[in-house]
């Protein structure tokens, strides 16, 4: 044993060699999707046998041509962390597939060293083994090797096969994935594998079938590939297809299922293992095995190794037949049925005293499937870590304190993974919790809160929201037939759907969507100051210089280039009363022939309005919304006051964001979300059960006046926004007049929560 290897007292070992033969073991290994390199690094620095093994592995990799991916140097990366490539490079199948296997072999060898036992001494005690995904190969290695020397030599052969397997699988996927790449959506990076927690296999199978049927014209089908347990299932396919499935599932669960029991997670893999699209690589990998001299008949196994398909076949039953082809197929294109595998593996024990050893890497293998067997995470044991609850971060502790106060529970009973709903919370109190979190700068939406209502999940969602300012969306483009409007003075840009709708309304009614703001001028804030400030404000914001045009492809916006900015439109009027000015200016409205969709009119003092003068700013709603109007006026007043105003983000970035969204994913979400929704009868033909033959069929009008101050007071008492209070009030109204407990209605959103730098400005 290496001098600096962990010192393990005999009575602290998880399994001792001096025990009777009645005490036996089951072994299993994990698969892809884990951060394996940290585990390998610990083993290299702590165990000499592992260091020697990894050194031999690196020498083998040095002889392999790796022109198409990162050079594989496991010993260097373990001893000099600064030399490591990017995380995406480490997760690439050509790199991760052989190194995950190497980490599994290294963990097993370190276990032997710590136990002060040889492989051939431990072998008779092992009653069975398996592996999750590629882990089944490590189980076959341990079952086949007779001596420690066999373990190393055969292990390095298998490592080379795993390298070729990863590369062949990746190449097969890349050949069909080209042209179907998905863009990053916010902080979510779609991958070829989506883990779904909270649904049974039968429910998910039905949903996936319908999803494939509805989207067959847009992408290749997705498929269920890994059944981890009754409600933890992985689906594989093109990242873009899984991105759309993700949207459809979110739409379905948000409207039909308890949110706190449902999770979606893209797994960090580069290839959709266990998917039929990889089956073309089978013959090439079999040829690689033949070239490496790897032929393993079933009767060469010293203990049962359970295959990972629903048949859960004991590979020993192959007898003289080579198991390698089926071993490759299990990882490449066949579905994993882990519950079936677990049941079969445990049947090999009977009444014997048994430990289950999980060699990892990481915690990728679900131990819950062995509820009656003492289970040991070998990597944790080797690290000598304590099974304690992870301490909370300062921000998590603040969130826990808020929950304790809101729900009147003991803060000590709240852990990082404690559910808000398990503590007695509900969707109404969730609004108060979100408001309280915002007060301590933990900013997230109610939707984000409900998606993962744990202390850890809430803080993670808030951090995710704060980091979205680095997302850059691809630049939007108009159809070629619309670009004829472009010249050296203007850039033709698409409009958002709501902009197009507003401008279209203006074509038939010049006053449609016209907004007016009146400023009373006095003292230093006079006409001259206002006019100068307005010119500066327009010159500094391309949005205020933007106009619109109609093309064969619809409404587009014309954004002036820096070469020729648009001058502010300012008029001076006199001897006109303010109400008359507002009325005439509103009637004038805007047309597509206008050089600007914002203008300023300044009135001079007159006997009509006494000694006061006013400024009237008129702007089209297509340029600005209510949220931004306050910001615009704030900038205008700051300039008038002589203050420096920072440049606000260009609105075109919002257009970029809107155009970058996947329309199919959006359709999938809303189709699932609104499935089975019955339209409210209000505004339609009166249903029979609501028909009142006693009246004359006329409308009923009820007027109830509540001061805005009272609305604000009630909202503050409940810890919700005035907007949320209005939504609840309207929902209650619809419930009363439709005689339905579930009602659906639409409302306008400010969309300041989109993953876009400066959206709130």
XYZ file of C-alpha atoms in Angstrom:
761
model
C 0.000 0.000 0.000
C 1.190 3.513 -0.795
C 2.284 5.408 2.360
C -0.254 8.203 1.821
C -3.146 5.849 1.099
C -6.102 6.104 3.478
C -5.561 4.203 6.712
C -8.587 1.971 7.265
C -9.055 0.228 10.583
C -10.310 -3.338 10.255
C -13.447 -2.698 12.275
C -14.371 0.314 10.108
C -14.266 -1.570 6.847
C -17.621 -2.135 5.189
C -16.860 -5.820 4.673
C -14.136 -7.904 6.272
C -12.256 -10.883 4.912
C -12.358 -12.696 8.242
C -16.138 -13.017 8.072
C -17.736 -16.331 7.234
C -18.604 -17.286 3.700
C -22.237 -16.530 4.541
C -21.419 -12.828 4.168
C -21.378 -12.099 0.436
C -21.604 -9.168 -1.984
C -23.428 -7.794 -4.995
C -21.611 -5.231 -7.141
C -22.799 -2.682 -9.639
C -21.381 0.249 -11.587
C -22.769 3.521 -12.924
C -22.771 5.101 -16.365
C -22.537 8.378 -18.249
C -23.564 11.827 -17.019
C -21.274 12.154 -13.981
C -18.251 14.313 -13.167
C -15.909 11.347 -13.101
C -12.577 13.172 -13.223
C -12.620 14.435 -9.616
C -13.166 10.883 -8.404
C -10.337 9.612 -10.598
C -8.061 12.418 -9.359
C -8.601 11.432 -5.714
C -7.823 7.813 -6.516
C -4.654 8.683 -8.450
C -3.300 10.832 -5.616
C -4.206 8.307 -2.893
C -3.477 4.851 -4.307
C -0.274 3.743 -5.992
C -1.964 0.840 -7.791
C -4.382 3.304 -9.375
C -1.590 5.699 -10.317
C 0.231 2.874 -12.096
C -2.967 1.804 -13.879
C -3.774 5.319 -15.096
C -0.181 5.772 -16.244
C -0.509 2.659 -18.412
C -3.836 3.914 -19.743
C -2.323 7.260 -20.741
C 0.487 5.473 -22.575
C -2.130 3.561 -24.578
C -4.046 6.748 -25.413
C -0.816 8.341 -26.656
C -0.706 5.688 -29.394
C -4.264 6.493 -30.551
C -4.947 9.046 -33.280
C -7.223 11.653 -31.703
C -7.293 14.242 -34.474
C -11.063 14.725 -34.182
C -11.295 15.389 -30.434
C -9.341 16.268 -27.302
C -6.139 14.356 -26.625
C -6.833 11.978 -23.712
C -4.318 12.376 -20.853
C -5.926 11.070 -17.648
C -2.749 10.984 -15.537
C -1.829 14.554 -16.480
C -5.364 15.825 -15.829
C -5.447 14.062 -12.443
C -2.080 15.376 -11.261
C -2.267 18.839 -12.857
C -5.894 20.056 -12.733
C -4.990 23.253 -14.602
C -4.257 21.130 -17.682
C -7.806 19.796 -17.925
C -9.856 20.580 -21.031
C -13.322 22.135 -20.868
C -16.223 20.331 -19.226
C -17.909 19.858 -22.601
C -14.755 18.160 -23.894
C -14.699 15.830 -20.881
C -18.348 14.898 -21.495
C -17.768 14.106 -25.186
C -18.400 10.390 -25.695
C -14.930 9.767 -27.184
C -13.413 10.986 -23.906
C -16.001 10.188 -21.249
C -16.791 6.654 -22.366
C -13.289 5.207 -21.822
C -12.531 7.405 -18.795
C -15.751 6.519 -16.960
C -14.771 2.870 -17.405
C -11.211 3.616 -16.249
C -12.597 5.370 -13.152
C -14.746 2.326 -12.365
C -11.784 -0.028 -12.650
C -9.660 2.351 -10.561
C -12.349 2.509 -7.847
C -12.530 -1.273 -7.686
C -8.747 -1.579 -7.423
C -8.592 1.117 -4.718
C -11.293 -0.786 -2.830
C -9.169 -3.936 -2.944
C -6.134 -2.023 -1.706
C -8.027 -0.440 1.182
C -9.535 -3.793 2.142
C -6.077 -5.422 1.959
C -7.511 -8.168 -0.194
C -6.692 -9.405 -3.691
C -9.142 -9.777 -6.533
C -8.922 -13.572 -6.511
C -9.665 -13.582 -2.744
C -12.752 -11.403 -3.157
C -14.076 -13.120 -6.272
C -15.670 -16.166 -4.511
C -17.673 -13.825 -2.258
C -19.354 -11.964 -5.144
C -22.765 -13.455 -5.890
C -23.726 -11.222 -8.780
C -23.125 -7.964 -10.582
C -24.486 -5.559 -13.156
C -24.121 -1.979 -14.295
C -26.250 0.972 -15.253
C -25.671 1.523 -18.978
C -21.945 1.164 -19.727
C -21.342 -0.008 -16.137
C -22.359 -3.518 -17.167
C -19.001 -3.765 -18.992
C -17.111 -3.137 -15.732
C -19.195 -5.864 -14.070
C -18.268 -8.267 -16.893
C -14.590 -7.384 -16.434
C -14.662 -8.157 -12.689
C -16.562 -11.398 -13.348
C -14.140 -12.542 -16.062
C -10.717 -11.710 -14.582
C -9.280 -14.528 -12.467
C -6.208 -12.796 -11.025
C -5.116 -9.239 -10.302
C -2.907 -9.344 -13.383
C -5.875 -10.463 -15.493
C -7.885 -7.597 -14.048
C -5.387 -4.981 -15.231
C -4.616 -6.499 -18.636
C -8.211 -7.276 -19.565
C -9.309 -3.942 -18.107
C -6.999 -1.992 -20.417
C -8.312 -3.991 -23.381
C -11.883 -3.162 -22.443
C -10.894 0.494 -21.994
C -9.751 0.597 -25.621
C -13.021 -0.980 -26.720
C -14.914 1.653 -24.734
C -12.934 4.367 -26.507
C -13.914 2.987 -29.916
C -17.487 2.462 -28.715
C -17.789 6.098 -27.641
C -16.301 7.403 -30.894
C -18.420 5.141 -33.117
C -21.605 6.049 -31.249
C -20.810 9.759 -31.413
C -20.082 9.556 -35.141
C -23.356 7.713 -35.765
C -25.268 10.393 -33.886
C -23.433 13.294 -35.513
C -24.252 11.925 -38.968
C -27.989 12.171 -38.311
C -27.946 15.098 -35.862
C -26.443 17.587 -38.298
C -28.991 20.252 -39.155
C -31.086 19.586 -36.059
C -29.031 21.421 -33.463
C -31.005 23.217 -30.771
C -30.168 26.656 -29.466
C -29.630 27.332 -25.801
C -32.931 28.350 -24.221
C -32.198 30.675 -21.313
C -29.875 28.704 -19.043
C -31.101 25.337 -20.288
C -28.813 23.641 -22.797
C -30.717 20.842 -24.568
C -28.775 17.572 -24.781
C -29.608 14.190 -26.359
C -30.962 12.829 -23.048
C -33.838 14.206 -20.939
C -34.519 12.790 -17.466
C -38.160 12.922 -16.350
C -39.047 12.356 -12.699
C -42.590 12.072 -11.420
C -44.402 10.116 -14.146
C -44.878 6.379 -14.516
C -43.603 4.565 -17.578
C -47.112 3.906 -18.898
C -48.128 7.569 -18.578
C -44.926 8.797 -20.191
C -45.074 6.182 -22.967
C -48.534 7.366 -23.961
C -47.424 10.994 -23.898
C -44.289 10.276 -25.977
C -46.358 8.344 -28.519
C -48.747 11.282 -28.981
C -45.855 13.756 -29.072
C -44.101 11.815 -31.840
C -47.359 11.584 -33.767
C -47.972 15.344 -33.582
C -44.387 16.383 -34.404
C -43.379 13.786 -36.995
C -43.089 16.474 -39.692
C -40.554 18.502 -37.700
C -37.961 16.040 -36.368
C -37.097 12.380 -35.814
C -39.033 10.620 -33.039
C -37.820 10.485 -29.453
C -37.874 7.284 -27.424
C -37.813 6.039 -23.851
C -34.317 4.652 -23.313
C -33.696 4.255 -19.578
C -36.212 3.210 -16.940
C -34.363 3.935 -13.692
C -37.271 3.244 -11.359
C -41.046 3.527 -11.326
C -41.026 7.318 -11.775
C -37.538 8.175 -13.062
C -37.201 7.708 -16.806
C -34.829 9.062 -19.460
C -35.923 9.866 -23.005
C -33.380 10.246 -25.811
C -33.370 11.867 -29.234
C -32.219 14.983 -31.054
C -31.668 17.881 -28.626
C -34.137 20.014 -30.592
C -36.785 17.296 -30.371
C -36.180 16.902 -26.628
C -36.348 20.673 -26.219
C -39.848 20.511 -27.701
C -40.762 17.509 -25.555
C -39.537 19.486 -22.530
C -41.913 22.319 -23.486
C -44.842 19.947 -23.995
C -44.221 18.224 -20.655
C -44.015 21.547 -18.829
C -47.278 22.642 -20.399
C -48.958 19.386 -19.399
C -47.693 19.196 -15.835
C -48.332 22.849 -15.026
C -52.009 22.460 -15.800
C -52.770 18.844 -14.898
C -50.351 17.471 -12.278
C -48.792 18.350 -8.887
C -45.752 20.427 -9.757
C -43.727 19.593 -6.645
C -43.427 15.912 -7.646
C -42.272 16.551 -11.213
C -38.740 17.264 -12.454
C -37.166 17.702 -15.884
C -33.411 17.653 -16.369
C -31.191 17.506 -19.439
C -28.379 15.080 -18.628
C -24.781 16.115 -19.420
C -24.118 13.706 -22.290
C -23.132 14.225 -25.913
C -24.821 11.167 -27.379
C -28.278 9.517 -27.093
C -27.153 6.123 -25.800
C -29.761 3.343 -25.794
C -31.368 4.804 -28.896
C -32.073 2.956 -32.141
C -30.476 5.755 -34.170
C -27.067 4.451 -33.007
C -27.633 0.876 -34.180
C -25.654 1.465 -37.389
C -22.477 1.604 -35.265
C -22.972 -1.959 -33.967
C -20.992 -3.811 -36.647
C -18.033 -1.406 -36.505
C -17.738 -1.746 -32.709
C -17.932 -5.533 -32.991
C -15.056 -5.355 -35.483
C -13.091 -3.243 -32.969
C -13.632 -5.932 -30.319
C -12.398 -8.622 -32.697
C -9.299 -6.574 -33.531
C -8.569 -6.202 -29.800
C -8.979 -9.947 -29.280
C -11.957 -9.539 -26.952
C -14.098 -12.664 -26.967
C -15.918 -13.462 -23.703
C -18.062 -16.623 -23.638
C -20.763 -16.756 -20.989
C -19.132 -19.645 -19.173
C -16.011 -17.491 -18.585
C -17.902 -15.432 -15.990
C -17.200 -16.398 -12.363
C -20.516 -14.998 -11.111
C -23.832 -13.996 -12.720
C -23.829 -10.663 -14.555
C -27.333 -9.420 -15.312
C -28.002 -7.792 -18.676
C -29.697 -4.391 -18.626
C -32.736 -5.021 -20.853
C -36.228 -5.931 -19.636
C -35.333 -9.636 -20.027
C -32.645 -9.171 -17.338
C -30.742 -12.117 -18.786
C -27.949 -13.734 -16.774
C -25.014 -13.541 -19.185
C -23.608 -16.801 -17.758
C -26.459 -18.568 -19.568
C -24.757 -17.752 -22.880
C -22.397 -20.650 -22.053
C -19.969 -20.943 -24.966
C -21.534 -18.069 -26.919
C -19.679 -14.730 -27.040
C -21.452 -12.075 -24.949
C -19.600 -9.099 -26.494
C -22.068 -8.371 -29.369
C -25.026 -8.218 -26.982
C -22.957 -6.262 -24.458
C -22.364 -3.627 -27.142
C -26.021 -3.607 -28.168
C -27.200 -3.092 -24.572
C -25.258 0.168 -24.364
C -25.844 1.325 -27.908
C -29.480 0.877 -28.840
C -31.435 -1.176 -26.295
C -33.601 0.197 -23.500
C -32.464 -0.180 -19.888
C -34.996 -1.642 -17.464
C -33.246 -1.105 -14.139
C -36.092 -2.365 -11.893
C -36.135 -5.697 -13.769
C -32.341 -5.905 -13.519
C -32.438 -5.208 -9.777
C -35.058 -7.855 -9.044
C -33.120 -10.500 -10.971
C -29.823 -9.549 -9.335
C -31.253 -9.753 -5.825
C -32.709 -13.177 -6.593
C -29.130 -14.495 -6.690
C -28.743 -13.965 -2.940
C -31.447 -15.886 -1.161
C -31.080 -15.670 2.636
C -27.362 -14.912 2.676
C -26.067 -11.821 4.460
C -25.142 -9.452 1.704
C -23.756 -5.981 1.085
C -24.365 -4.071 -2.140
C -21.308 -2.163 -3.368
C -21.820 0.711 -5.793
C -18.563 1.599 -7.560
C -19.984 4.602 -9.358
C -18.700 6.914 -10.622
C -20.604 9.465 -8.597
C -24.141 8.696 -7.511
C -25.451 7.783 -10.933
C -26.812 4.389 -9.860
C -30.040 4.455 -7.831
C -29.509 2.509 -4.610
C -33.191 2.737 -3.726
C -33.746 -0.440 -5.708
C -32.015 -2.421 -2.947
C -34.199 -1.400 0.009
C -33.491 -4.473 2.116
C -29.757 -4.715 1.485
C -27.034 -2.680 3.244
C -25.666 -0.463 0.478
C -22.277 1.211 0.331
C -21.204 4.007 -2.002
C -17.588 2.944 -2.430
C -16.302 6.330 -3.611
C -17.787 7.994 -0.502
C -16.256 5.369 1.738
C -12.869 5.827 0.105
C -13.132 9.573 0.621
C -13.990 8.947 4.284
C -16.887 11.422 4.114
C -19.631 11.605 6.713
C -23.229 11.039 5.776
C -24.299 14.443 7.046
C -26.747 16.866 5.574
C -24.959 19.414 3.399
C -24.796 22.791 5.153
C -26.894 25.626 3.794
C -25.381 28.609 2.060
C -26.104 32.016 3.656
C -28.713 32.724 0.970
C -30.396 29.340 1.522
C -30.520 30.034 5.265
C -32.318 33.326 4.549
C -34.916 31.539 2.415
C -35.407 28.908 5.136
C -36.000 31.681 7.691
C -38.655 33.233 5.426
C -40.451 29.912 5.066
C -40.333 29.282 8.812
C -41.950 32.670 9.473
C -44.609 32.308 6.766
C -45.585 28.746 7.658
C -45.025 28.972 11.432
C -42.644 26.023 11.529
C -39.322 25.440 13.252
C -36.468 26.636 11.063
C -34.379 23.684 12.276
C -36.817 21.348 10.493
C -36.072 22.913 7.108
C -33.256 21.434 5.042
C -31.860 22.288 1.617
C -34.136 19.726 -0.047
C -37.238 20.342 2.074
C -40.334 21.009 -0.042
C -42.343 24.156 0.628
C -45.535 22.132 0.218
C -44.372 19.410 2.619
C -44.170 22.115 5.293
C -47.809 23.079 4.738
C -47.411 25.699 2.032
C -49.799 26.146 -0.871
C -49.930 28.064 -4.150
C -51.409 31.173 -2.503
C -48.741 31.384 0.200
C -46.186 30.757 -2.557
C -46.927 34.257 -3.875
C -46.096 35.672 -0.449
C -42.931 33.583 -0.296
C -41.784 34.896 -3.679
C -42.454 38.489 -2.600
C -40.498 37.946 0.626
C -37.621 36.361 -1.311
C -37.447 39.367 -3.615
C -37.054 41.590 -0.552
C -33.727 39.853 0.173
C -32.677 39.981 -3.498
C -33.585 36.356 -4.232
C -35.377 37.205 -7.459
C -37.460 34.565 -9.186
C -40.940 34.131 -10.596
C -43.784 32.174 -9.036
C -43.487 29.687 -11.904
C -39.819 29.114 -11.095
C -40.696 28.747 -7.416
C -43.343 26.107 -8.096
C -41.098 24.198 -10.492
C -38.700 23.209 -7.692
C -40.166 24.382 -4.350
C -37.175 23.393 -2.217
C -34.761 25.766 -0.500
C -31.992 24.586 -2.799
C -34.218 24.824 -5.889
C -35.428 28.347 -5.106
C -31.916 29.730 -4.643
C -30.704 27.882 -7.732
C -33.555 29.341 -9.803
C -32.763 32.837 -8.525
C -29.092 32.419 -9.390
C -30.105 31.133 -12.818
C -32.226 34.230 -13.393
C -29.376 36.514 -12.381
C -26.951 34.841 -14.762
C -29.108 35.138 -17.865
C -27.575 38.475 -18.842
C -24.851 36.655 -20.760
C -27.254 34.999 -23.174
C -26.788 36.361 -26.697
C -29.524 35.590 -29.208
C -28.899 35.296 -32.962
C -29.734 38.396 -34.974
C -33.191 38.368 -36.533
C -33.686 38.791 -40.290
C -36.621 39.729 -42.490
C -37.744 37.809 -45.548
C -35.760 38.690 -48.707
C -38.857 40.243 -50.292
C -39.045 42.752 -47.411
C -35.436 43.889 -47.617
C -36.114 46.197 -50.586
C -37.088 48.823 -48.036
C -33.505 48.899 -46.800
C -30.988 51.511 -47.885
C -27.981 53.277 -46.461
C -30.223 55.217 -44.081
C -32.357 52.405 -42.649
C -32.039 48.815 -41.466
C -35.120 46.684 -42.057
C -35.942 44.569 -39.016
C -38.813 42.227 -38.137
C -41.460 43.296 -35.654
C -42.714 41.361 -32.680
C -46.221 39.922 -33.155
C -47.741 42.488 -30.797
C -45.991 45.359 -32.624
C -47.323 44.110 -35.943
C -50.846 43.900 -34.538
C -50.735 47.452 -33.199
C -49.389 48.954 -36.414
C -51.920 47.000 -38.484
C -54.692 48.558 -36.399
C -53.181 51.971 -37.141
C -53.585 51.402 -40.897
C -57.363 51.677 -40.510
C -57.452 53.997 -37.503
C -54.676 56.553 -37.116
C -55.555 57.068 -33.440
C -55.228 53.391 -32.524
C -52.646 52.740 -29.806
C -51.700 56.406 -29.446
C -50.258 57.340 -26.034
C -50.004 60.906 -24.714
C -48.059 62.367 -21.792
C -48.568 65.934 -20.569
C -45.814 67.889 -18.797
C -46.511 71.219 -17.099
C -43.545 73.570 -17.502
C -42.395 76.129 -14.985
C -39.201 77.659 -13.633
C -36.012 75.993 -14.885
C -38.110 73.323 -16.568
C -39.146 75.572 -19.409
C -39.833 75.147 -23.113
C -36.225 75.519 -24.161
C -35.023 72.952 -21.629
C -37.728 70.450 -22.619
C -37.076 70.805 -26.357
C -33.326 70.356 -25.890
C -33.796 67.336 -23.622
C -36.289 65.735 -26.022
C -33.857 66.116 -28.938
C -31.082 64.518 -26.875
C -33.343 61.673 -25.772
C -34.439 60.859 -29.326
C -30.868 61.055 -30.626
C -29.649 58.620 -27.947
C -32.321 55.950 -28.526
C -32.752 54.210 -31.873
C -36.153 53.016 -30.680
C -37.442 56.607 -30.665
C -36.232 57.026 -34.258
C -37.892 53.824 -35.483
C -40.766 53.849 -37.986
C -42.740 51.106 -39.695
C -43.546 49.970 -43.221
C -45.941 47.512 -44.850
C -44.523 44.802 -47.138
C -45.829 41.710 -48.878
C -44.599 39.718 -45.864
C -46.246 41.952 -43.288
C -45.239 44.886 -41.106
C -41.519 45.594 -40.629
C -39.726 48.271 -38.664
C -37.232 50.710 -40.157
C -34.338 51.438 -37.815
C -32.145 54.395 -38.829
C -28.433 53.787 -39.223
C -25.823 55.794 -37.373
C -24.971 57.386 -40.721
C -28.227 59.341 -40.821
C -30.170 59.508 -37.549
C -33.743 60.773 -37.589
C -34.316 64.226 -36.141
C -36.839 64.735 -33.373
C -40.258 66.015 -34.464
C -41.123 69.115 -32.441
C -43.888 71.655 -32.939
C -44.737 74.905 -31.170
C -48.344 75.944 -30.781
C -49.959 78.998 -29.267
C -53.411 80.233 -28.385
C -54.671 76.638 -28.128
C -56.206 75.239 -24.965
C -54.564 72.074 -23.652
C -57.687 69.875 -23.990
C -58.097 71.026 -27.583
C -54.453 70.258 -28.326
C -54.735 66.790 -26.810
C -57.890 66.063 -28.783
C -56.538 67.236 -32.134
C -53.174 65.555 -31.613
C -54.866 62.283 -30.698
C -57.100 62.473 -33.766
C -54.050 63.057 -35.933
C -52.487 59.825 -34.670
C -49.824 58.193 -36.832
C -49.516 56.877 -40.375
C -46.819 54.927 -42.180
C -45.887 58.137 -43.999
C -44.794 59.813 -40.763
C -41.068 60.371 -40.329
C -41.350 59.510 -36.637
C -43.689 57.618 -34.333
C -42.987 59.971 -31.436
C -43.348 63.753 -31.377
C -43.403 66.682 -28.999
C -45.744 69.675 -29.026
C -44.967 72.684 -26.838
C -47.588 75.285 -25.969
C -46.761 78.913 -25.249
C -48.327 80.776 -22.315
C -51.573 82.405 -23.337
C -54.627 84.019 -21.892
C -56.437 80.734 -22.535
C -54.307 78.677 -20.146
C -53.218 81.503 -17.916
C -49.459 81.910 -17.561
C -48.612 78.184 -17.834
C -47.058 76.318 -20.744
C -47.162 72.592 -21.442
C -45.346 69.920 -23.329
C -47.292 67.066 -24.883
C -45.333 63.980 -25.911
C -47.241 61.703 -28.259
C -45.883 58.220 -28.960
C -47.175 55.047 -30.592
C -47.676 52.056 -28.321
C -45.710 49.901 -30.796
C -42.570 51.711 -29.590
C -43.150 51.562 -25.866
C -45.227 49.921 -23.148
C -46.433 51.112 -19.784
C -43.402 49.702 -17.965
C -40.946 51.533 -20.204
C -42.927 54.784 -20.246
C -41.853 55.554 -16.681
C -38.234 54.875 -17.609
C -38.536 57.144 -20.665
C -39.967 60.010 -18.625
C -37.328 59.500 -15.950
C -34.579 59.857 -18.567
C -36.244 62.959 -20.042
C -36.497 64.670 -16.646
C -32.925 63.704 -15.729
C -31.625 65.284 -18.949
C -33.643 68.428 -18.227
C -32.034 68.462 -14.777
C -28.557 68.283 -16.314
C -27.815 64.722 -15.215
C -25.963 62.112 -17.268
C -28.281 59.359 -18.521
C -26.949 55.912 -19.402
C -27.828 54.414 -22.779
C -30.652 51.914 -22.650
C -30.459 48.563 -24.501
C -31.754 48.490 -28.074
C -35.236 47.046 -28.487
C -34.054 45.038 -31.487
C -32.516 42.543 -29.007
C -36.066 41.731 -27.867
C -36.947 41.020 -31.496
C -33.871 38.771 -31.701
C -35.073 36.858 -28.643
C -38.625 36.447 -29.971
C -37.438 35.261 -33.385
C -34.983 32.795 -31.826
C -37.755 30.884 -30.054
C -38.761 27.483 -31.376
C -42.323 27.812 -32.681
C -42.806 24.050 -32.544
C -41.739 23.925 -28.883
C -44.095 26.804 -28.118
C -46.947 24.997 -29.846
C -46.122 21.801 -27.940
C -46.233 23.650 -24.617
C -49.567 25.391 -25.156
C -51.215 22.394 -26.794
C -50.382 20.298 -23.739
C -51.170 23.095 -21.301
C -54.627 23.783 -22.731
C -55.541 20.172 -23.427
C -59.055 19.338 -22.199
C -59.718 22.966 -21.272
C -63.361 23.916 -21.839
C -63.791 27.551 -22.971
C -65.628 29.767 -20.505
C -69.223 30.384 -21.688
C -68.973 34.121 -21.002
C -69.173 35.983 -24.294
C -70.545 32.953 -26.147
C -73.944 31.350 -26.506
C -75.412 30.805 -23.053
C -75.197 27.136 -22.004
C -78.464 25.421 -21.194
C -77.656 25.070 -17.512
C -77.187 28.864 -17.313
C -80.162 29.832 -19.474
C -82.511 32.115 -17.597
C -85.891 32.288 -19.333
C -87.229 34.664 -16.725
C -85.267 37.647 -18.015
C -85.223 39.493 -21.284
C -81.788 38.162 -22.223
C -80.129 41.551 -21.799
C -76.743 42.150 -20.260
C -76.192 42.719 -16.555
C -73.912 45.536 -15.470
C -72.580 45.826 -11.932
C -70.451 48.753 -10.855
C -68.243 48.501 -7.786
C -65.774 51.276 -7.139
C -62.702 50.536 -5.019
C -60.044 53.218 -4.524
C -56.647 52.285 -5.930
C -55.126 52.995 -2.521
C -57.333 50.279 -1.024
C -56.262 47.813 -3.732
C -52.629 48.584 -2.936
C -53.294 48.134 0.786
C -54.938 44.726 0.366
C -52.171 43.550 -1.973
C -49.552 44.605 0.581
C -51.388 42.766 3.365
C -51.371 39.574 1.315
C -47.812 40.022 0.139
C -48.749 39.953 -3.543
C -48.635 42.481 -6.357
C -51.682 44.504 -7.404
C -51.595 42.647 -10.711
C -51.761 39.273 -8.944
C -54.667 40.522 -6.846
C -56.513 41.587 -10.008
C -55.948 38.139 -11.511
C -57.376 36.448 -8.422
C -60.387 38.776 -8.482
C -61.096 38.066 -12.152
C -60.657 34.328 -11.589
C -63.175 34.469 -8.737
C -65.583 36.397 -10.970
C -65.299 33.851 -13.784
C -65.766 31.024 -11.291
C -69.004 32.574 -10.068
C -70.550 33.273 -13.457
C -69.403 30.062 -15.187
C -70.233 27.735 -12.293
C -66.799 26.129 -12.756
C -63.967 25.656 -10.290
C -61.315 25.728 -13.030
C -61.194 28.781 -15.270
C -58.721 29.844 -17.950
C -58.122 33.392 -19.115
C -55.333 35.264 -20.843
C -53.554 38.377 -19.678
C -50.777 40.625 -20.930
C -47.288 40.068 -19.529
C -44.487 42.622 -19.356
C -41.990 39.829 -20.154
C -39.232 41.439 -18.117
C -38.295 37.986 -16.894
C -37.041 36.796 -20.279
C -33.374 35.726 -20.449
C -32.177 38.923 -22.096
C -29.592 41.390 -20.878
C -31.290 44.654 -19.935
C -34.874 43.481 -20.513
C -35.924 45.167 -17.288
C -34.573 48.506 -18.614
